[in-house]
mmCIF file with all atom_site columns, C-alpha atoms in Angstrom:
data_model
loop_
_atom_site.group_PDB
_atom_site.id
_atom_site.type_symbol
_atom_site.label_atom_id
_atom_site.label_alt_id
_atom_site.label_comp_id
_atom_site.label_asym_id
_atom_site.label_entity_id
_atom_site.label_seq_id
_atom_site.pdbx_PDB_ins_code
_atom_site.Cartn_x
_atom_site.Cartn_y
_atom_site.Cartn_z
_atom_site.occupancy
_atom_site.B_iso_or_equiv
_atom_site.pdbx_formal_charge
_atom_site.auth_seq_id
_atom_site.auth_comp_id
_atom_site.auth_asym_id
_atom_site.auth_atom_id
_atom_site.pdbx_PDB_model_num
ATOM 1   C CA . GLY Y 1 1   ? -17.268 -0.938  0.820   1.00 61.00 ? 10  GLY Y CA 1
ATOM 2   C CA . GLN Y 1 2   ? -14.220 -2.725  2.122   1.00 70.00 ? 11  GLN Y CA 1
ATOM 3   C CA . SER Y 1 3   ? -12.610 -2.696  5.543   1.00 85.00 ? 12  SER Y CA 1
ATOM 4   C CA . LEU Y 1 4   ? -9.764  -4.731  6.908   1.00 91.00 ? 13  LEU Y CA 1
ATOM 5   C CA . GLU Y 1 5   ? -8.980  -5.056  10.639  1.00 93.00 ? 14  GLU Y CA 1
ATOM 6   C CA . GLN Y 1 6   ? -5.555  -5.836  12.095  1.00 95.00 ? 15  GLN Y CA 1
ATOM 7   C CA . PRO Y 1 7   ? -4.091  -5.575  15.588  1.00 96.00 ? 16  PRO Y CA 1
ATOM 8   C CA . SER Y 1 8   ? -2.126  -2.363  15.875  1.00 95.00 ? 17  SER Y CA 1
ATOM 9   C CA . GLU Y 1 9   ? 0.909   -3.862  17.635  1.00 96.00 ? 18  GLU Y CA 1
ATOM 10  C CA . VAL Y 1 10  ? 2.346   -7.329  18.331  1.00 97.00 ? 19  VAL Y CA 1
ATOM 11  C CA . THR Y 1 11  ? 5.490   -8.102  20.325  1.00 97.00 ? 20  THR Y CA 1
ATOM 12  C CA . ALA Y 1 12  ? 7.448   -11.383 20.048  1.00 96.00 ? 21  ALA Y CA 1
ATOM 13  C CA . VAL Y 1 13  ? 10.767  -12.893 21.021  1.00 96.00 ? 22  VAL Y CA 1
ATOM 14  C CA . GLU Y 1 14  ? 13.614  -13.580 18.604  1.00 97.00 ? 23  GLU Y CA 1
ATOM 15  C CA . GLY Y 1 15  ? 13.494  -17.152 17.379  1.00 97.00 ? 24  GLY Y CA 1
ATOM 16  C CA . ALA Y 1 16  ? 9.805   -17.575 18.162  1.00 97.00 ? 25  ALA Y CA 1
ATOM 17  C CA . ILE Y 1 17  ? 6.697   -17.767 15.969  1.00 97.00 ? 26  ILE Y CA 1
ATOM 18  C CA . VAL Y 1 18  ? 4.163   -15.019 15.615  1.00 97.00 ? 27  VAL Y CA 1
ATOM 19  C CA . GLN Y 1 19  ? 0.818   -14.759 13.863  1.00 97.00 ? 28  GLN Y CA 1
ATOM 20  C CA . ILE Y 1 20  ? -0.688  -11.493 12.557  1.00 98.00 ? 29  ILE Y CA 1
ATOM 21  C CA . ASN Y 1 21  ? -4.401  -11.652 11.905  1.00 97.00 ? 30  ASN Y CA 1
ATOM 22  C CA . CYS Y 1 22  ? -6.527  -9.840  9.403   1.00 96.00 ? 31  CYS Y CA 1
ATOM 23  C CA . THR Y 1 23  ? -10.297 -9.871  9.402   1.00 94.00 ? 32  THR Y CA 1
ATOM 24  C CA . TYR Y 1 24  ? -12.186 -8.197  6.579   1.00 90.00 ? 33  TYR Y CA 1
ATOM 25  C CA . GLN Y 1 25  ? -15.563 -7.056  5.432   1.00 87.00 ? 34  GLN Y CA 1
ATOM 26  C CA . THR Y 1 26  ? -15.832 -6.874  1.698   1.00 77.00 ? 35  THR Y CA 1
ATOM 27  C CA . SER Y 1 27  ? -18.407 -7.255  -1.024  1.00 73.00 ? 36  SER Y CA 1
ATOM 28  C CA . GLY Y 1 28  ? -15.988 -9.154  -3.266  1.00 80.00 ? 37  GLY Y CA 1
ATOM 29  C CA . PHE Y 1 29  ? -12.331 -9.568  -3.815  1.00 83.00 ? 38  PHE Y CA 1
ATOM 30  C CA . TYR Y 1 30  ? -9.794  -11.679 -5.701  1.00 84.00 ? 39  TYR Y CA 1
ATOM 31  C CA . GLY Y 1 31  ? -7.473  -12.499 -2.881  1.00 88.00 ? 40  GLY Y CA 1
ATOM 32  C CA . LEU Y 1 32  ? -5.496  -11.347 0.170   1.00 93.00 ? 41  LEU Y CA 1
ATOM 33  C CA . SER Y 1 33  ? -1.975  -9.985  0.046   1.00 94.00 ? 42  SER Y CA 1
ATOM 34  C CA . TRP Y 1 34  ? 0.601   -9.094  2.706   1.00 97.00 ? 43  TRP Y CA 1
ATOM 35  C CA . TYR Y 1 35  ? 3.172   -6.284  2.592   1.00 97.00 ? 44  TYR Y CA 1
ATOM 36  C CA . GLN Y 1 36  ? 6.083   -5.489  4.864   1.00 97.00 ? 45  GLN Y CA 1
ATOM 37  C CA . GLN Y 1 37  ? 7.253   -2.001  5.620   1.00 96.00 ? 46  GLN Y CA 1
ATOM 38  C CA . HIS Y 1 38  ? 10.396  -1.205  7.640   1.00 96.00 ? 47  HIS Y CA 1
ATOM 39  C CA . ASP Y 1 39  ? 10.635  2.219   9.318   1.00 93.00 ? 48  ASP Y CA 1
ATOM 40  C CA . GLY Y 1 40  ? 11.443  4.877   6.744   1.00 89.00 ? 49  GLY Y CA 1
ATOM 41  C CA . GLY Y 1 41  ? 11.051  2.397   3.907   1.00 92.00 ? 50  GLY Y CA 1
ATOM 42  C CA . ALA Y 1 42  ? 8.565   1.564   1.239   1.00 93.00 ? 51  ALA Y CA 1
ATOM 43  C CA . PRO Y 1 43  ? 6.006   -1.293  1.559   1.00 95.00 ? 52  PRO Y CA 1
ATOM 44  C CA . THR Y 1 44  ? 7.183   -4.436  -0.160  1.00 95.00 ? 53  THR Y CA 1
ATOM 45  C CA . PHE Y 1 45  ? 5.044   -7.392  -1.318  1.00 94.00 ? 54  PHE Y CA 1
ATOM 46  C CA . LEU Y 1 46  ? 5.379   -10.556 0.739   1.00 95.00 ? 55  LEU Y CA 1
ATOM 47  C CA . SER Y 1 47  ? 2.654   -12.982 -0.356  1.00 93.00 ? 56  SER Y CA 1
ATOM 48  C CA . TYR Y 1 48  ? -0.712  -13.526 -1.929  1.00 92.00 ? 57  TYR Y CA 1
ATOM 49  C CA . ASN Y 1 49  ? -3.552  -16.015 -1.270  1.00 93.00 ? 58  ASN Y CA 1
ATOM 50  C CA . GLY Y 1 50  ? -5.993  -16.334 -4.104  1.00 90.00 ? 59  GLY Y CA 1
ATOM 51  C CA . LEU Y 1 51  ? -7.542  -19.550 -2.775  1.00 92.00 ? 60  LEU Y CA 1
ATOM 52  C CA . ASP Y 1 52  ? -8.366  -20.692 0.711   1.00 94.00 ? 61  ASP Y CA 1
ATOM 53  C CA . GLY Y 1 53  ? -5.523  -22.402 2.547   1.00 96.00 ? 62  GLY Y CA 1
ATOM 54  C CA . LEU Y 1 54  ? -1.892  -21.957 3.379   1.00 96.00 ? 63  LEU Y CA 1
ATOM 55  C CA . GLU Y 1 55  ? 0.816   -20.492 1.199   1.00 93.00 ? 64  GLU Y CA 1
ATOM 56  C CA . GLU Y 1 56  ? 4.431   -20.926 2.341   1.00 93.00 ? 65  GLU Y CA 1
ATOM 57  C CA . THR Y 1 57  ? 7.427   -18.843 1.313   1.00 88.00 ? 66  THR Y CA 1
ATOM 58  C CA . GLY Y 1 58  ? 10.446  -19.635 3.434   1.00 91.00 ? 67  GLY Y CA 1
ATOM 59  C CA . ARG Y 1 59  ? 9.964   -18.524 6.995   1.00 95.00 ? 68  ARG Y CA 1
ATOM 60  C CA . PHE Y 1 60  ? 6.716   -16.720 6.100   1.00 96.00 ? 69  PHE Y CA 1
ATOM 61  C CA . SER Y 1 61  ? 3.329   -18.360 5.524   1.00 96.00 ? 70  SER Y CA 1
ATOM 62  C CA . SER Y 1 62  ? -0.027  -16.779 4.790   1.00 97.00 ? 71  SER Y CA 1
ATOM 63  C CA . PHE Y 1 63  ? -3.461  -18.243 5.237   1.00 97.00 ? 72  PHE Y CA 1
ATOM 64  C CA . LEU Y 1 64  ? -6.919  -17.351 3.881   1.00 95.00 ? 73  LEU Y CA 1
ATOM 65  C CA . SER Y 1 65  ? -10.391 -18.563 4.845   1.00 94.00 ? 74  SER Y CA 1
ATOM 66  C CA . ARG Y 1 66  ? -13.067 -16.871 2.812   1.00 90.00 ? 75  ARG Y CA 1
ATOM 67  C CA . SER Y 1 67  ? -15.892 -18.544 4.777   1.00 89.00 ? 76  SER Y CA 1
ATOM 68  C CA . ASP Y 1 68  ? -14.547 -16.950 7.981   1.00 90.00 ? 77  ASP Y CA 1
ATOM 69  C CA . SER Y 1 69  ? -13.556 -13.616 6.313   1.00 89.00 ? 78  SER Y CA 1
ATOM 70  C CA . TYR Y 1 70  ? -10.192 -14.114 7.918   1.00 92.00 ? 79  TYR Y CA 1
ATOM 71  C CA . GLY Y 1 71  ? -6.531  -14.420 7.067   1.00 96.00 ? 80  GLY Y CA 1
ATOM 72  C CA . TYR Y 1 72  ? -3.186  -14.376 8.790   1.00 97.00 ? 81  TYR Y CA 1
ATOM 73  C CA . LEU Y 1 73  ? 0.482   -14.024 8.241   1.00 98.00 ? 82  LEU Y CA 1
ATOM 74  C CA . LEU Y 1 74  ? 2.706   -16.458 10.125  1.00 98.00 ? 83  LEU Y CA 1
ATOM 75  C CA . LEU Y 1 75  ? 6.370   -15.653 10.711  1.00 97.00 ? 84  LEU Y CA 1
ATOM 76  C CA . GLN Y 1 76  ? 8.636   -18.376 12.009  1.00 97.00 ? 85  GLN Y CA 1
ATOM 77  C CA . GLU Y 1 77  ? 12.166  -18.329 13.444  1.00 97.00 ? 86  GLU Y CA 1
ATOM 78  C CA . LEU Y 1 78  ? 11.785  -14.655 14.089  1.00 97.00 ? 87  LEU Y CA 1
ATOM 79  C CA . GLN Y 1 79  ? 14.832  -12.458 13.437  1.00 97.00 ? 88  GLN Y CA 1
ATOM 80  C CA . MET Y 1 80  ? 15.414  -8.892  14.603  1.00 96.00 ? 89  MET Y CA 1
ATOM 81  C CA . LYS Y 1 81  ? 15.227  -7.732  10.993  1.00 96.00 ? 90  LYS Y CA 1
ATOM 82  C CA . ASP Y 1 82  ? 11.584  -8.867  10.933  1.00 97.00 ? 91  ASP Y CA 1
ATOM 83  C CA . SER Y 1 83  ? 10.728  -5.870  13.156  1.00 97.00 ? 92  SER Y CA 1
ATOM 84  C CA . ALA Y 1 84  ? 8.466   -3.883  10.798  1.00 97.00 ? 93  ALA Y CA 1
ATOM 85  C CA . SER Y 1 85  ? 4.864   -3.020  10.038  1.00 97.00 ? 94  SER Y CA 1
ATOM 86  C CA . TYR Y 1 86  ? 2.817   -5.580  8.190   1.00 97.00 ? 95  TYR Y CA 1
ATOM 87  C CA . PHE Y 1 87  ? -0.238  -4.749  6.121   1.00 96.00 ? 96  PHE Y CA 1
ATOM 88  C CA . CYS Y 1 88  ? -2.903  -6.985  4.689   1.00 96.00 ? 97  CYS Y CA 1
ATOM 89  C CA . ALA Y 1 89  ? -4.595  -5.892  1.430   1.00 93.00 ? 98  ALA Y CA 1
ATOM 90  C CA . VAL Y 1 90  ? -7.337  -7.030  -0.889  1.00 89.00 ? 99  VAL Y CA 1
ATOM 91  C CA . ARG Y 1 91  ? -7.751  -6.573  -4.619  1.00 85.00 ? 100 ARG Y CA 1
ATOM 92  C CA . GLU Y 1 92  ? -11.372 -5.528  -5.272  1.00 81.00 ? 101 GLU Y CA 1
ATOM 93  C CA . ARG Y 1 93  ? -13.463 -7.561  -7.623  1.00 79.00 ? 102 ARG Y CA 1
ATOM 94  C CA . SER Y 1 94  ? -14.336 -4.648  -9.939  1.00 74.00 ? 103 SER Y CA 1
ATOM 95  C CA . SER Y 1 95  ? -13.300 -3.315  -13.289 1.00 63.00 ? 104 SER Y CA 1
ATOM 96  C CA . ALA Y 1 96  ? -10.591 -1.164  -11.857 1.00 68.00 ? 105 ALA Y CA 1
ATOM 97  C CA . SER Y 1 97  ? -9.523  -3.750  -9.332  1.00 74.00 ? 106 SER Y CA 1
ATOM 98  C CA . LYS Y 1 98  ? -8.099  -1.315  -6.894  1.00 81.00 ? 107 LYS Y CA 1
ATOM 99  C CA . ILE Y 1 99  ? -6.170  -2.505  -3.815  1.00 85.00 ? 108 ILE Y CA 1
ATOM 100 C CA . ILE Y 1 100 ? -7.373  -1.580  -0.296  1.00 87.00 ? 109 ILE Y CA 1
ATOM 101 C CA . PHE Y 1 101 ? -5.002  -1.859  2.683   1.00 91.00 ? 110 PHE Y CA 1
ATOM 102 C CA . GLY Y 1 102 ? -5.606  -2.568  6.323   1.00 91.00 ? 111 GLY Y CA 1
ATOM 103 C CA . SER Y 1 103 ? -4.281  -0.137  9.022   1.00 91.00 ? 112 SER Y CA 1
ATOM 104 C CA . GLY Y 1 104 ? -1.182  -2.212  9.640   1.00 94.00 ? 113 GLY Y CA 1
ATOM 105 C CA . THR Y 1 105 ? 0.366   -4.167  12.510  1.00 96.00 ? 114 THR Y CA 1
ATOM 106 C CA . ARG Y 1 106 ? 3.660   -3.041  14.052  1.00 96.00 ? 115 ARG Y CA 1
ATOM 107 C CA . LEU Y 1 107 ? 5.693   -6.071  14.974  1.00 97.00 ? 116 LEU Y CA 1
ATOM 108 C CA . SER Y 1 108 ? 8.394   -5.547  17.645  1.00 97.00 ? 117 SER Y CA 1
ATOM 109 C CA . ILE Y 1 109 ? 10.912  -8.273  18.314  1.00 96.00 ? 118 ILE Y CA 1
ATOM 110 C CA . ARG Y 1 110 ? 12.773  -8.623  21.647  1.00 94.00 ? 119 ARG Y CA 1
ATOM 111 C CA . PRO Y 1 111 ? 16.110  -10.421 21.957  1.00 91.00 ? 120 PRO Y CA 1
ATOM 112 C CA . ASP S 2 1   ? 13.732  -4.877  -11.126 1.00 69.00 ? 26  ASP S CA 1
ATOM 113 C CA . VAL S 2 2   ? 10.787  -2.451  -11.096 1.00 65.00 ? 27  VAL S CA 1
ATOM 114 C CA . LYS S 2 3   ? 11.800  0.989   -9.998  1.00 91.00 ? 28  LYS S CA 1
ATOM 115 C CA . VAL S 2 4   ? 9.355   3.600   -8.763  1.00 96.00 ? 29  VAL S CA 1
ATOM 116 C CA . THR S 2 5   ? 10.827  6.960   -8.049  1.00 96.00 ? 30  THR S CA 1
ATOM 117 C CA . GLN S 2 6   ? 9.323   10.034  -6.445  1.00 96.00 ? 31  GLN S CA 1
ATOM 118 C CA . SER S 2 7   ? 10.522  13.562  -7.078  1.00 91.00 ? 32  SER S CA 1
ATOM 119 C CA . SER S 2 8   ? 11.255  14.466  -3.461  1.00 92.00 ? 33  SER S CA 1
ATOM 120 C CA . ARG S 2 9   ? 11.867  12.649  -0.187  1.00 94.00 ? 34  ARG S CA 1
ATOM 121 C CA . TYR S 2 10  ? 11.031  15.715  1.931   1.00 96.00 ? 35  TYR S CA 1
ATOM 122 C CA . LEU S 2 11  ? 9.015   18.743  1.078   1.00 97.00 ? 36  LEU S CA 1
ATOM 123 C CA . VAL S 2 12  ? 7.940   21.768  3.135   1.00 97.00 ? 37  VAL S CA 1
ATOM 124 C CA . LYS S 2 13  ? 5.223   24.070  1.769   1.00 97.00 ? 38  LYS S CA 1
ATOM 125 C CA . ARG S 2 14  ? 3.068   26.830  3.163   1.00 97.00 ? 39  ARG S CA 1
ATOM 126 C CA . THR S 2 15  ? -0.726  26.802  3.461   1.00 97.00 ? 40  THR S CA 1
ATOM 127 C CA . GLY S 2 16  ? -2.381  27.809  0.239   1.00 97.00 ? 41  GLY S CA 1
ATOM 128 C CA . GLU S 2 17  ? 0.513   26.851  -2.030  1.00 97.00 ? 42  GLU S CA 1
ATOM 129 C CA . LYS S 2 18  ? -0.040  24.578  -5.022  1.00 97.00 ? 43  LYS S CA 1
ATOM 130 C CA . VAL S 2 19  ? 2.014   21.440  -4.626  1.00 97.00 ? 44  VAL S CA 1
ATOM 131 C CA . PHE S 2 20  ? 3.086   18.920  -7.225  1.00 97.00 ? 45  PHE S CA 1
ATOM 132 C CA . LEU S 2 21  ? 4.264   15.459  -6.291  1.00 97.00 ? 46  LEU S CA 1
ATOM 133 C CA . GLU S 2 22  ? 5.722   13.458  -9.163  1.00 97.00 ? 47  GLU S CA 1
ATOM 134 C CA . CYS S 2 23  ? 6.030   9.710   -9.571  1.00 97.00 ? 48  CYS S CA 1
ATOM 135 C CA . VAL S 2 24  ? 7.830   7.765   -12.355 1.00 97.00 ? 49  VAL S CA 1
ATOM 136 C CA . GLN S 2 25  ? 7.969   4.019   -12.985 1.00 97.00 ? 50  GLN S CA 1
ATOM 137 C CA . ASP S 2 26  ? 10.211  2.295   -15.435 1.00 95.00 ? 51  ASP S CA 1
ATOM 138 C CA . MET S 2 27  ? 8.478   -0.991  -16.090 1.00 92.00 ? 52  MET S CA 1
ATOM 139 C CA . ASP S 2 28  ? 5.734   -0.015  -18.514 1.00 94.00 ? 53  ASP S CA 1
ATOM 140 C CA . HIS S 2 29  ? 3.063   -0.690  -15.893 1.00 94.00 ? 54  HIS S CA 1
ATOM 141 C CA . GLU S 2 30  ? -0.503  0.230   -16.768 1.00 94.00 ? 55  GLU S CA 1
ATOM 142 C CA . ASN S 2 31  ? -1.762  1.113   -13.277 1.00 93.00 ? 56  ASN S CA 1
ATOM 143 C CA . MET S 2 32  ? -0.439  3.730   -10.900 1.00 95.00 ? 57  MET S CA 1
ATOM 144 C CA . PHE S 2 33  ? -1.664  4.744   -7.471  1.00 95.00 ? 58  PHE S CA 1
ATOM 145 C CA . TRP S 2 34  ? -1.256  7.572   -4.901  1.00 97.00 ? 59  TRP S CA 1
ATOM 146 C CA . TYR S 2 35  ? -1.674  6.764   -1.179  1.00 96.00 ? 60  TYR S CA 1
ATOM 147 C CA . ARG S 2 36  ? -1.193  8.795   1.927   1.00 97.00 ? 61  ARG S CA 1
ATOM 148 C CA . GLN S 2 37  ? 0.056   7.117   5.079   1.00 95.00 ? 62  GLN S CA 1
ATOM 149 C CA . ASP S 2 38  ? -0.708  8.422   8.572   1.00 93.00 ? 63  ASP S CA 1
ATOM 150 C CA . PRO S 2 39  ? 0.046   6.728   11.952  1.00 88.00 ? 64  PRO S CA 1
ATOM 151 C CA . GLY S 2 40  ? -2.746  4.310   12.841  1.00 83.00 ? 65  GLY S CA 1
ATOM 152 C CA . LEU S 2 41  ? -4.567  4.746   9.541   1.00 87.00 ? 66  LEU S CA 1
ATOM 153 C CA . GLY S 2 42  ? -2.532  2.573   7.237   1.00 89.00 ? 67  GLY S CA 1
ATOM 154 C CA . LEU S 2 43  ? -2.378  3.391   3.568   1.00 93.00 ? 68  LEU S CA 1
ATOM 155 C CA . ARG S 2 44  ? -5.380  5.279   2.268   1.00 93.00 ? 69  ARG S CA 1
ATOM 156 C CA . LEU S 2 45  ? -5.986  5.451   -1.471  1.00 93.00 ? 70  LEU S CA 1
ATOM 157 C CA . ILE S 2 46  ? -6.244  8.992   -2.855  1.00 96.00 ? 71  ILE S CA 1
ATOM 158 C CA . TYR S 2 47  ? -6.469  8.425   -6.611  1.00 95.00 ? 72  TYR S CA 1
ATOM 159 C CA . PHE S 2 48  ? -5.425  5.779   -9.046  1.00 93.00 ? 73  PHE S CA 1
ATOM 160 C CA . SER S 2 49  ? -4.991  5.481   -12.806 1.00 94.00 ? 74  SER S CA 1
ATOM 161 C CA . TYR S 2 50  ? -5.471  2.318   -14.688 1.00 90.00 ? 75  TYR S CA 1
ATOM 162 C CA . ASP S 2 51  ? -4.244  3.753   -18.016 1.00 90.00 ? 76  ASP S CA 1
ATOM 163 C CA . VAL S 2 52  ? -2.882  6.903   -19.602 1.00 92.00 ? 77  VAL S CA 1
ATOM 164 C CA . LYS S 2 53  ? -5.298  9.838   -19.166 1.00 89.00 ? 78  LYS S CA 1
ATOM 165 C CA . MET S 2 54  ? -7.591  7.609   -17.105 1.00 91.00 ? 79  MET S CA 1
ATOM 166 C CA . LYS S 2 55  ? -8.143  8.318   -13.432 1.00 93.00 ? 80  LYS S CA 1
ATOM 167 C CA . GLU S 2 56  ? -10.450 7.189   -10.702 1.00 92.00 ? 81  GLU S CA 1
ATOM 168 C CA . LYS S 2 57  ? -11.070 8.555   -7.212  1.00 92.00 ? 82  LYS S CA 1
ATOM 169 C CA . GLY S 2 58  ? -9.970  6.488   -4.252  1.00 90.00 ? 83  GLY S CA 1
ATOM 170 C CA . ASP S 2 59  ? -11.271 6.774   -0.732  1.00 89.00 ? 84  ASP S CA 1
ATOM 171 C CA . ILE S 2 60  ? -9.991  10.296  0.150   1.00 94.00 ? 85  ILE S CA 1
ATOM 172 C CA . PRO S 2 61  ? -9.786  12.411  -3.042  1.00 96.00 ? 86  PRO S CA 1
ATOM 173 C CA . GLU S 2 62  ? -10.925 15.659  -1.518  1.00 96.00 ? 87  GLU S CA 1
ATOM 174 C CA . GLY S 2 63  ? -8.385  18.413  -1.874  1.00 96.00 ? 88  GLY S CA 1
ATOM 175 C CA . TYR S 2 64  ? -6.363  16.478  -4.439  1.00 98.00 ? 89  TYR S CA 1
ATOM 176 C CA . SER S 2 65  ? -6.227  16.029  -8.202  1.00 97.00 ? 90  SER S CA 1
ATOM 177 C CA . VAL S 2 66  ? -3.990  13.946  -10.483 1.00 97.00 ? 91  VAL S CA 1
ATOM 178 C CA . SER S 2 67  ? -2.585  13.904  -13.966 1.00 97.00 ? 92  SER S CA 1
ATOM 179 C CA . ARG S 2 68  ? -1.354  11.053  -16.088 1.00 96.00 ? 93  ARG S CA 1
ATOM 180 C CA . GLU S 2 69  ? -0.288  12.341  -19.555 1.00 95.00 ? 94  GLU S CA 1
ATOM 181 C CA . LYS S 2 70  ? 2.340   9.629   -20.068 1.00 96.00 ? 95  LYS S CA 1
ATOM 182 C CA . LYS S 2 71  ? 2.318   6.006   -19.051 1.00 96.00 ? 96  LYS S CA 1
ATOM 183 C CA . GLU S 2 72  ? 5.355   6.227   -16.847 1.00 96.00 ? 97  GLU S CA 1
ATOM 184 C CA . ARG S 2 73  ? 4.404   9.359   -14.908 1.00 97.00 ? 98  ARG S CA 1
ATOM 185 C CA . PHE S 2 74  ? 1.632   9.996   -12.405 1.00 97.00 ? 99  PHE S CA 1
ATOM 186 C CA . SER S 2 75  ? 1.387   13.340  -10.665 1.00 97.00 ? 100 SER S CA 1
ATOM 187 C CA . LEU S 2 76  ? -0.477  14.260  -7.497  1.00 98.00 ? 101 LEU S CA 1
ATOM 188 C CA . ILE S 2 77  ? -1.555  17.861  -7.193  1.00 98.00 ? 102 ILE S CA 1
ATOM 189 C CA . LEU S 2 78  ? -2.608  19.698  -4.070  1.00 97.00 ? 103 LEU S CA 1
ATOM 190 C CA . GLU S 2 79  ? -4.400  22.732  -5.455  1.00 94.00 ? 104 GLU S CA 1
ATOM 191 C CA . SER S 2 80  ? -4.206  24.718  -2.211  1.00 97.00 ? 105 SER S CA 1
ATOM 192 C CA . ALA S 2 81  ? -2.245  22.932  0.496   1.00 97.00 ? 106 ALA S CA 1
ATOM 193 C CA . SER S 2 82  ? -3.610  22.784  3.973   1.00 97.00 ? 107 SER S CA 1
ATOM 194 C CA . THR S 2 83  ? -2.052  21.679  7.271   1.00 97.00 ? 108 THR S CA 1
ATOM 195 C CA . ASN S 2 84  ? -4.201  18.541  7.383   1.00 97.00 ? 109 ASN S CA 1
ATOM 196 C CA . GLN S 2 85  ? -2.478  17.381  4.219   1.00 98.00 ? 110 GLN S CA 1
ATOM 197 C CA . THR S 2 86  ? 0.810   17.025  6.136   1.00 98.00 ? 111 THR S CA 1
ATOM 198 C CA . SER S 2 87  ? 1.586   13.341  5.597   1.00 97.00 ? 112 SER S CA 1
ATOM 199 C CA . MET S 2 88  ? 3.747   10.691  3.928   1.00 97.00 ? 113 MET S CA 1
ATOM 200 C CA . TYR S 2 89  ? 2.671   10.294  0.319   1.00 98.00 ? 114 TYR S CA 1
ATOM 201 C CA . LEU S 2 90  ? 3.386   6.936   -1.372  1.00 97.00 ? 115 LEU S CA 1
ATOM 202 C CA . CYS S 2 91  ? 3.227   6.240   -5.071  1.00 97.00 ? 116 CYS S CA 1
ATOM 203 C CA . ALA S 2 92  ? 2.821   2.707   -6.411  1.00 96.00 ? 117 ALA S CA 1
ATOM 204 C CA . SER S 2 93  ? 2.516   0.946   -9.717  1.00 95.00 ? 118 SER S CA 1
ATOM 205 C CA . ARG S 2 94  ? 1.109   -2.345  -10.866 1.00 93.00 ? 119 ARG S CA 1
ATOM 206 C CA . ALA S 2 95  ? 1.479   -4.216  -14.151 1.00 90.00 ? 120 ALA S CA 1
ATOM 207 C CA . SER S 2 96  ? -2.291  -4.297  -14.856 1.00 86.00 ? 121 SER S CA 1
ATOM 208 C CA . VAL S 2 97  ? -5.681  -4.802  -13.192 1.00 82.00 ? 122 VAL S CA 1
ATOM 209 C CA . HIS S 2 98  ? -5.035  -8.616  -13.367 1.00 81.00 ? 123 HIS S CA 1
ATOM 210 C CA . TYR S 2 99  ? -2.089  -8.471  -10.996 1.00 82.00 ? 124 TYR S CA 1
ATOM 211 C CA . ASN S 2 100 ? -1.945  -8.312  -7.272  1.00 84.00 ? 125 ASN S CA 1
ATOM 212 C CA . GLU S 2 101 ? 1.597   -7.004  -6.518  1.00 90.00 ? 126 GLU S CA 1
ATOM 213 C CA . GLN S 2 102 ? 2.127   -3.327  -6.246  1.00 93.00 ? 127 GLN S CA 1
ATOM 214 C CA . PHE S 2 103 ? 5.581   -1.728  -6.310  1.00 95.00 ? 128 PHE S CA 1
ATOM 215 C CA . PHE S 2 104 ? 6.041   1.329   -4.129  1.00 96.00 ? 129 PHE S CA 1
ATOM 216 C CA . GLY S 2 105 ? 8.217   4.370   -4.363  1.00 96.00 ? 130 GLY S CA 1
ATOM 217 C CA . PRO S 2 106 ? 10.264  5.585   -1.349  1.00 94.00 ? 131 PRO S CA 1
ATOM 218 C CA . GLY S 2 107 ? 7.635   8.144   -0.342  1.00 96.00 ? 132 GLY S CA 1
ATOM 219 C CA . THR S 2 108 ? 7.525   11.937  0.013   1.00 97.00 ? 133 THR S CA 1
ATOM 220 C CA . ARG S 2 109 ? 7.222   13.367  3.513   1.00 97.00 ? 134 ARG S CA 1
ATOM 221 C CA . LEU S 2 110 ? 5.187   16.596  2.976   1.00 97.00 ? 135 LEU S CA 1
ATOM 222 C CA . THR S 2 111 ? 4.887   19.117  5.740   1.00 98.00 ? 136 THR S CA 1
ATOM 223 C CA . VAL S 2 112 ? 2.470   22.036  5.266   1.00 98.00 ? 137 VAL S CA 1
ATOM 224 C CA . LEU S 2 113 ? 3.072   25.000  7.588   1.00 97.00 ? 138 LEU S CA 1
#
């Protein structure tokens, strides 16, 4: 089976940089995705890493290392609106290719 | 833009009632999913459907069933609601098994009394 581990909470200061880690145990997957969910809102897709290395999208970057079974989401120049929960997810390497989510990290940003 | 809609934002039911949660997507996506979200547990997959009339169990299917008679609609059924099914239910769709991005509906907050 698959399992993904994330810290439950992270706190950071506005303008700073924060890294949210995701470690996983999986028998096979296509890649690692990240989703953002604001309180009361629906999860929205942020990024995808199909290959090892760093993917950058504006202030957000995501990293994957398959050899270390590890990935992270890096948020730079933090803004108050980045306060949200962040979920890592994998797409299984199977015929149905279902997506499994981690338990989520709640990011709180202080002024 | 992909739009995923769910029939209710809030729902209150009594123990033993049969409950229907409806989800509709408007982008001709092949795959649809039902998750429940509980504090500290993330999103747990209940059932998914990779095509019309096709369904597959997720990680926590007990107490639930699903129906997908049309491509755009995926229904979650609680045959006999119980208090431990009080939760946020999220529907999602995806273009096909070859894609990574899922699009989520706004969720239904179900309370079973």
